[in-house]
PDB file of C-alpha atoms in Angstrom:
ATOM      1  CA  MET A 102      57.835   7.418  64.126  1.00 59.00           C
ATOM      2  CA  SER A 103      55.148   7.146  66.794  1.00 67.00           C
ATOM      3  CA  ALA A 104      51.559   6.154  66.009  1.00 66.00           C
ATOM      4  CA  GLY A 105      50.280   9.673  66.842  1.00 69.00           C
ATOM      5  CA  LYS A 106      52.718  11.396  64.499  1.00 73.00           C
ATOM      6  CA  PHE A 107      51.953   8.861  61.752  1.00 70.00           C
ATOM      7  CA  GLY A 108      48.205   9.555  62.133  1.00 73.00           C
ATOM      8  CA  VAL A 109      48.740  13.327  61.810  1.00 76.00           C
ATOM      9  CA  PHE A 110      51.023  12.812  58.799  1.00 77.00           C
ATOM     10  CA  LYS A 111      48.414  10.537  57.195  1.00 81.00           C
ATOM     11  CA  LEU A 112      45.659  13.091  57.849  1.00 77.00           C
ATOM     12  CA  VAL A 113      47.719  15.930  56.311  1.00 74.00           C
ATOM     13  CA  ALA A 114      48.540  13.780  53.272  1.00 73.00           C
ATOM     14  CA  ILE A 115      44.868  12.945  52.731  1.00 79.00           C
ATOM     15  CA  SER A 116      43.924  16.634  53.053  1.00 70.00           C
ATOM     16  CA  VAL A 117      46.564  17.673  50.503  1.00 64.00           C
ATOM     17  CA  ALA A 118      45.436  14.920  48.109  1.00 63.00           C
ATOM     18  CA  ALA A 119      41.775  15.969  48.477  1.00 64.00           C
ATOM     19  CA  PHE A 120      42.680  19.611  47.796  1.00 58.00           C
ATOM     20  CA  ALA A 121      44.713  18.672  44.717  1.00 58.00           C
ATOM     21  CA  PHE A 122      41.882  16.478  43.413  1.00 61.00           C
ATOM     22  CA  THR A 123      39.302  19.244  43.928  1.00 60.00           C
ATOM     23  CA  PHE A 124      41.563  21.824  42.286  1.00 52.00           C
ATOM     24  CA  SER A 125      41.990  19.568  39.223  1.00 57.00           C
ATOM     25  CA  LEU A 126      38.246  19.039  38.701  1.00 56.00           C
ATOM     26  CA  VAL A 127      37.738  22.297  36.773  1.00 58.00           C
ATOM     27  CA  PRO A 128      40.292  21.529  34.040  1.00 61.00           C
ATOM     28  CA  LEU A 129      39.144  17.899  33.918  1.00 56.00           C
ATOM     29  CA  TYR A 130      35.531  19.027  33.505  1.00 52.00           C
ATOM     30  CA  ARG A 131      36.533  21.431  30.716  1.00 57.00           C
ATOM     31  CA  ILE A 132      38.515  18.716  28.910  1.00 59.00           C
ATOM     32  CA  ALA A 133      35.656  16.240  29.220  1.00 53.00           C
ATOM     33  CA  CYS A 134      33.102  18.733  27.909  1.00 48.00           C
ATOM     34  CA  GLU A 135      35.208  19.965  24.998  1.00 54.00           C
ATOM     35  CA  LYS A 136      36.959  16.762  23.910  1.00 54.00           C
ATOM     36  CA  VAL A 137      34.444  14.056  24.758  1.00 49.00           C
ATOM     37  CA  PHE A 138      31.109  15.845  24.288  1.00 46.00           C
ATOM     38  CA  GLY A 139      32.121  18.669  21.925  1.00 50.00           C
ATOM     39  CA  ILE A 140      30.731  21.401  24.183  1.00 51.00           C
ATOM     40  CA  ARG A 141      32.615  24.729  24.271  1.00 48.00           C
ATOM     41  CA  LEU A 142      32.525  26.340  27.728  1.00 48.00           C
ATOM     42  CA  ASP A 143      33.834  29.837  27.022  1.00 48.00           C
ATOM     43  CA  ASN A 144      31.281  32.506  26.124  1.00 41.00           C
ATOM     44  CA  THR A 145      33.288  34.439  23.568  1.00 37.00           C
ATOM     45  CA  ALA A 146      32.045  34.979  20.051  1.00 38.00           C
ATOM     46  CA  ALA A 147      35.132  33.199  18.721  1.00 37.00           C
ATOM     47  CA  SER A 148      33.974  29.982  20.374  1.00 39.00           C
ATOM     48  CA  VAL A 149      30.814  29.800  18.260  1.00 42.00           C
ATOM     49  CA  PRO A 150      31.522  27.706  15.192  1.00 43.00           C
ATOM     50  CA  ALA A 151      30.746  29.368  11.871  1.00 42.00           C
ATOM     51  CA  THR A 152      27.852  27.810  10.006  1.00 43.00           C
ATOM     52  CA  THR A 153      27.763  27.428   6.262  1.00 42.00           C
ATOM     53  CA  SER A 154      23.970  27.435   6.059  1.00 44.00           C
ATOM     54  CA  ALA A 155      21.969  30.440   4.890  1.00 44.00           C
ATOM     55  CA  PRO A 156      21.440  33.212   7.459  1.00 50.00           C
ATOM     56  CA  GLN A 157      18.371  32.789   9.641  1.00 57.00           C
ATOM     57  CA  GLU A 158      15.310  34.828   8.875  1.00 72.00           C
ATOM     58  CA  GLU A 159      14.787  37.833  11.103  1.00 88.00           C
ATOM     59  CA  ARG A 160      12.531  36.880  14.014  1.00 93.00           C
ATOM     60  CA  TRP A 161      10.343  39.313  15.940  1.00 96.00           C
ATOM     61  CA  VAL A 162       8.654  38.543  19.256  1.00 97.00           C
ATOM     62  CA  THR A 163       6.324  40.556  21.475  1.00 98.00           C
ATOM     63  CA  VAL A 164       7.392  40.792  25.122  1.00 98.00           C
ATOM     64  CA  GLU A 165       4.696  41.787  27.610  1.00 98.00           C
ATOM     65  CA  PHE A 166       5.573  43.133  31.063  1.00 98.00           C
ATOM     66  CA  ASP A 167       3.673  42.723  34.309  1.00 97.00           C
ATOM     67  CA  GLY A 168       4.395  43.736  37.905  1.00 97.00           C
ATOM     68  CA  THR A 169       2.688  43.119  41.247  1.00 96.00           C
ATOM     69  CA  VAL A 170       3.514  43.362  44.932  1.00 96.00           C
ATOM     70  CA  ASN A 171       2.744  41.008  47.766  1.00 94.00           C
ATOM     71  CA  SER A 172       0.027  42.367  50.083  1.00 91.00           C
ATOM     72  CA  ARG A 173       2.576  42.784  52.939  1.00 91.00           C
ATOM     73  CA  LEU A 174       4.652  45.238  50.888  1.00 94.00           C
ATOM     74  CA  PRO A 175       3.329  48.824  50.816  1.00 95.00           C
ATOM     75  CA  TRP A 176       4.827  49.635  47.421  1.00 96.00           C
ATOM     76  CA  SER A 177       3.406  50.672  44.072  1.00 96.00           C
ATOM     77  CA  PHE A 178       5.110  48.679  41.317  1.00 97.00           C
ATOM     78  CA  ARG A 179       4.394  48.561  37.589  1.00 97.00           C
ATOM     79  CA  PRO A 180       6.173  48.374  34.231  1.00 98.00           C
ATOM     80  CA  ASN A 181       6.727  51.700  32.478  1.00 98.00           C
ATOM     81  CA  ALA A 182       5.679  50.055  29.190  1.00 97.00           C
ATOM     82  CA  THR A 183       3.387  47.034  29.055  1.00 97.00           C
ATOM     83  CA  ARG A 184       4.712  45.594  25.798  1.00 97.00           C
ATOM     84  CA  MET A 185       7.653  45.766  23.450  1.00 98.00           C
ATOM     85  CA  ARG A 186       8.353  44.265  20.040  1.00 98.00           C
ATOM     86  CA  VAL A 187      11.889  42.832  19.983  1.00 97.00           C
ATOM     87  CA  ARG A 188      14.157  41.189  17.456  1.00 97.00           C
ATOM     88  CA  ALA A 189      15.454  37.826  18.640  1.00 97.00           C
ATOM     89  CA  GLY A 190      19.170  37.847  19.386  1.00 96.00           C
ATOM     90  CA  GLU A 191      19.403  41.552  20.260  1.00 97.00           C
ATOM     91  CA  GLN A 192      19.605  43.127  23.713  1.00 97.00           C
ATOM     92  CA  TYR A 193      16.789  45.372  24.940  1.00 98.00           C
ATOM     93  CA  GLU A 194      16.012  47.287  28.117  1.00 98.00           C
ATOM     94  CA  ALA A 195      12.716  47.756  29.906  1.00 97.00           C
ATOM     95  CA  THR A 196      12.109  49.642  33.140  1.00 97.00           C
ATOM     96  CA  TYR A 197       9.796  49.143  36.074  1.00 98.00           C
ATOM     97  CA  HIS A 198       8.535  51.957  38.301  1.00 98.00           C
ATOM     98  CA  ALA A 199       8.597  51.390  42.079  1.00 97.00           C
ATOM     99  CA  HIS A 200       7.420  53.682  44.874  1.00 98.00           C
ATOM    100  CA  ASN A 201       7.536  53.110  48.634  1.00 97.00           C
ATOM    101  CA  ASP A 202       4.102  54.181  49.875  1.00 96.00           C
ATOM    102  CA  GLY A 203       5.165  53.497  53.492  1.00 94.00           C
ATOM    103  CA  THR A 204       6.550  55.805  56.157  1.00 94.00           C
ATOM    104  CA  ALA A 205       9.815  53.901  56.727  1.00 94.00           C
ATOM    105  CA  PRO A 206      12.518  52.325  54.566  1.00 95.00           C
ATOM    106  CA  ILE A 207      11.503  48.938  53.204  1.00 95.00           C
ATOM    107  CA  VAL A 208      13.569  46.307  51.413  1.00 96.00           C
ATOM    108  CA  GLY A 209      11.910  44.249  48.704  1.00 95.00           C
ATOM    109  CA  SER A 210      13.020  41.243  46.683  1.00 96.00           C
ATOM    110  CA  ALA A 211      11.585  40.568  43.231  1.00 96.00           C
ATOM    111  CA  THR A 212      10.738  37.129  41.916  1.00 96.00           C
ATOM    112  CA  PRO A 213      10.571  36.892  38.107  1.00 96.00           C
ATOM    113  CA  SER A 214       8.573  34.476  36.009  1.00 96.00           C
ATOM    114  CA  VAL A 215       8.371  33.941  32.266  1.00 97.00           C
ATOM    115  CA  ALA A 216       5.334  32.610  30.405  1.00 97.00           C
ATOM    116  CA  PRO A 217       4.788  30.429  28.532  1.00 97.00           C
ATOM    117  CA  ALA A 218       6.989  28.045  30.498  1.00 95.00           C
ATOM    118  CA  ARG A 219       8.599  26.647  27.332  1.00 95.00           C
ATOM    119  CA  ALA A 220       9.987  30.126  26.575  1.00 96.00           C
ATOM    120  CA  SER A 221      11.734  30.556  29.940  1.00 93.00           C
ATOM    121  CA  GLY A 222      14.967  28.921  28.790  1.00 94.00           C
ATOM    122  CA  TYR A 223      15.145  31.303  25.811  1.00 97.00           C
ATOM    123  CA  PHE A 224      14.614  34.545  27.746  1.00 97.00           C
ATOM    124  CA  GLN A 225      17.940  35.683  29.181  1.00 97.00           C
ATOM    125  CA  LYS A 226      18.206  38.568  31.644  1.00 96.00           C
ATOM    126  CA  THR A 227      21.675  40.135  31.414  1.00 96.00           C
ATOM    127  CA  GLU A 228      20.982  42.787  34.069  1.00 96.00           C
ATOM    128  CA  CYS A 229      18.056  42.866  36.444  1.00 96.00           C
ATOM    129  CA  PHE A 230      16.896  44.538  39.638  1.00 95.00           C
ATOM    130  CA  CYS A 231      15.756  41.065  40.676  1.00 95.00           C
ATOM    131  CA  PHE A 232      19.375  39.941  41.133  1.00 95.00           C
ATOM    132  CA  THR A 233      19.632  41.893  44.418  1.00 95.00           C
ATOM    133  CA  ALA A 234      17.278  43.144  47.134  1.00 95.00           C
ATOM    134  CA  GLN A 235      16.057  46.719  46.603  1.00 96.00           C
ATOM    135  CA  THR A 236      15.823  49.302  49.404  1.00 96.00           C
ATOM    136  CA  LEU A 237      13.408  52.198  48.999  1.00 96.00           C
ATOM    137  CA  GLN A 238      13.307  54.944  51.612  1.00 95.00           C
ATOM    138  CA  ALA A 239       9.922  56.257  52.774  1.00 95.00           C
ATOM    139  CA  GLY A 240       8.274  57.977  49.797  1.00 96.00           C
ATOM    140  CA  GLU A 241      11.163  57.137  47.432  1.00 97.00           C
ATOM    141  CA  THR A 242      10.474  56.471  43.756  1.00 97.00           C
ATOM    142  CA  ARG A 243      12.824  54.595  41.430  1.00 97.00           C
ATOM    143  CA  ASP A 244      12.833  53.313  37.854  1.00 97.00           C
ATOM    144  CA  MET A 245      14.585  49.950  37.772  1.00 97.00           C
ATOM    145  CA  PRO A 246      15.987  48.472  34.539  1.00 97.00           C
ATOM    146  CA  VAL A 247      15.974  44.939  33.228  1.00 97.00           C
ATOM    147  CA  ARG A 248      18.117  44.117  30.181  1.00 98.00           C
ATOM    148  CA  PHE A 249      17.276  41.004  28.241  1.00 97.00           C
ATOM    149  CA  ILE A 250      17.820  39.002  25.068  1.00 97.00           C
ATOM    150  CA  VAL A 251      15.368  36.603  23.450  1.00 97.00           C
ATOM    151  CA  ASP A 252      17.299  33.645  22.070  1.00 97.00           C
ATOM    152  CA  PRO A 253      16.724  33.156  18.302  1.00 96.00           C
ATOM    153  CA  ALA A 254      16.285  29.422  19.015  1.00 96.00           C
ATOM    154  CA  LEU A 255      12.943  30.211  20.726  1.00 96.00           C
ATOM    155  CA  PRO A 256      10.397  27.568  19.619  1.00 95.00           C
ATOM    156  CA  GLU A 257       8.564  28.652  16.460  1.00 92.00           C
ATOM    157  CA  GLY A 258       5.084  28.586  18.007  1.00 94.00           C
ATOM    158  CA  VAL A 259       5.999  31.194  20.629  1.00 96.00           C
ATOM    159  CA  THR A 260       5.255  34.721  19.412  1.00 97.00           C
ATOM    160  CA  THR A 261       4.547  36.407  22.761  1.00 98.00           C
ATOM    161  CA  ILE A 262       6.487  36.161  26.012  1.00 98.00           C
ATOM    162  CA  THR A 263       5.261  37.600  29.307  1.00 98.00           C
ATOM    163  CA  LEU A 264       7.817  38.720  31.900  1.00 97.00           C
ATOM    164  CA  SER A 265       6.223  39.096  35.328  1.00 97.00           C
ATOM    165  CA  TYR A 266       7.700  40.245  38.621  1.00 97.00           C
ATOM    166  CA  THR A 267       6.259  39.986  42.095  1.00 96.00           C
ATOM    167  CA  PHE A 268       7.941  42.015  44.830  1.00 96.00           C
ATOM    168  CA  PHE A 269       7.961  40.601  48.360  1.00 96.00           C
ATOM    169  CA  ARG A 270       8.966  42.323  51.588  1.00 95.00           C
ATOM    170  CA  ASN A 271      12.355  41.136  52.834  1.00 94.00           C
ATOM    171  CA  ASP A 272      11.686  41.199  56.586  1.00 94.00           C
ATOM    172  CA  VAL A 273      15.272  40.662  57.766  1.00 94.00           C
ATOM    173  CA  LEU A 274      16.793  43.379  55.576  1.00 93.00           C
ATOM    174  CA  THR A 275      13.874  45.754  56.228  1.00 92.00           C
ATOM    175  CA  GLU A 276      14.408  45.389  59.978  1.00 93.00           C
ATOM    176  CA  ARG A 277      18.099  46.232  59.546  1.00 92.00           C
ATOM    177  CA  ALA A 278      17.367  49.254  57.312  1.00 90.00           C
ATOM    178  CA  GLN A 279      14.814  50.622  59.759  1.00 91.00           C
ATOM    179  CA  ALA A 280      17.168  50.066  62.719  1.00 91.00           C
ATOM    180  CA  ALA A 281      19.914  51.964  60.874  1.00 88.00           C
ATOM    181  CA  VAL A 282      17.573  54.907  60.282  1.00 84.00           C
ATOM    182  CA  ALA A 283      16.479  54.875  63.921  1.00 85.00           C
ATOM    183  CA  ALA A 284      20.103  54.770  65.114  1.00 87.00           C
ATOM    184  CA  SER A 285      21.059  57.764  62.954  1.00 85.00           C
ATOM    185  CA  ALA A 286      18.070  59.892  64.004  1.00 74.00           C
ATOM    186  CA  PRO A 287      18.839  62.566  66.607  1.00 71.00           C
ATOM    187  CA  SER A 288      17.670  61.633  70.090  1.00 58.00           C
ATOM    188  CA  ALA A 289      14.585  63.442  71.369  1.00 48.00           C
ATOM    189  CA  LEU A 290      16.225  63.644  74.804  1.00 50.00           C
ATOM    190  CA  ALA A 291      19.365  65.443  73.607  1.00 50.00           C
ATOM    191  CA  SER A 292      19.527  69.061  74.703  1.00 48.00           C
ATOM    192  CA  PRO A 293      20.290  71.811  72.145  1.00 48.00           C
TER     193      PRO A 293
END
């Protein structure tokens, strides 16, 4: 076998070995987590071990909602309700009202924040308009939902959580949306 062919063979063998190693990392990670550290990785209810202790006391928390826009985004944006009393461990839905005050389509991206900071790990959004960029046509109005759960393990001292969103203009996607509208508009030079 020539040196060139041996080098190619060696390179292919290393590539196959690297692929096999990478492919095996997921099961190895799962085994390490479950067997060594006792951490279950699946999210099914059956994976939660049953506890023999007394049921936890019902916990209620107030969630406040806030919404603003960056000064470069000509939108009106606000929560439809400014506060909600929720039971920890149950899913709830709140909606935010958005309106494009501009004369062209605009794409916005929302950035969420949770206060106090120590509550952020216990506030779980299961569905949110902040997961994707939002396009509003000129003058369009939309109510956008956010579904959430407050984890019952929320620290005892936290009784109020504030969920805030700030919408920013997404310049790249806005440029594309406006170009698409311009391309689909009938030409002023076309004869009837």
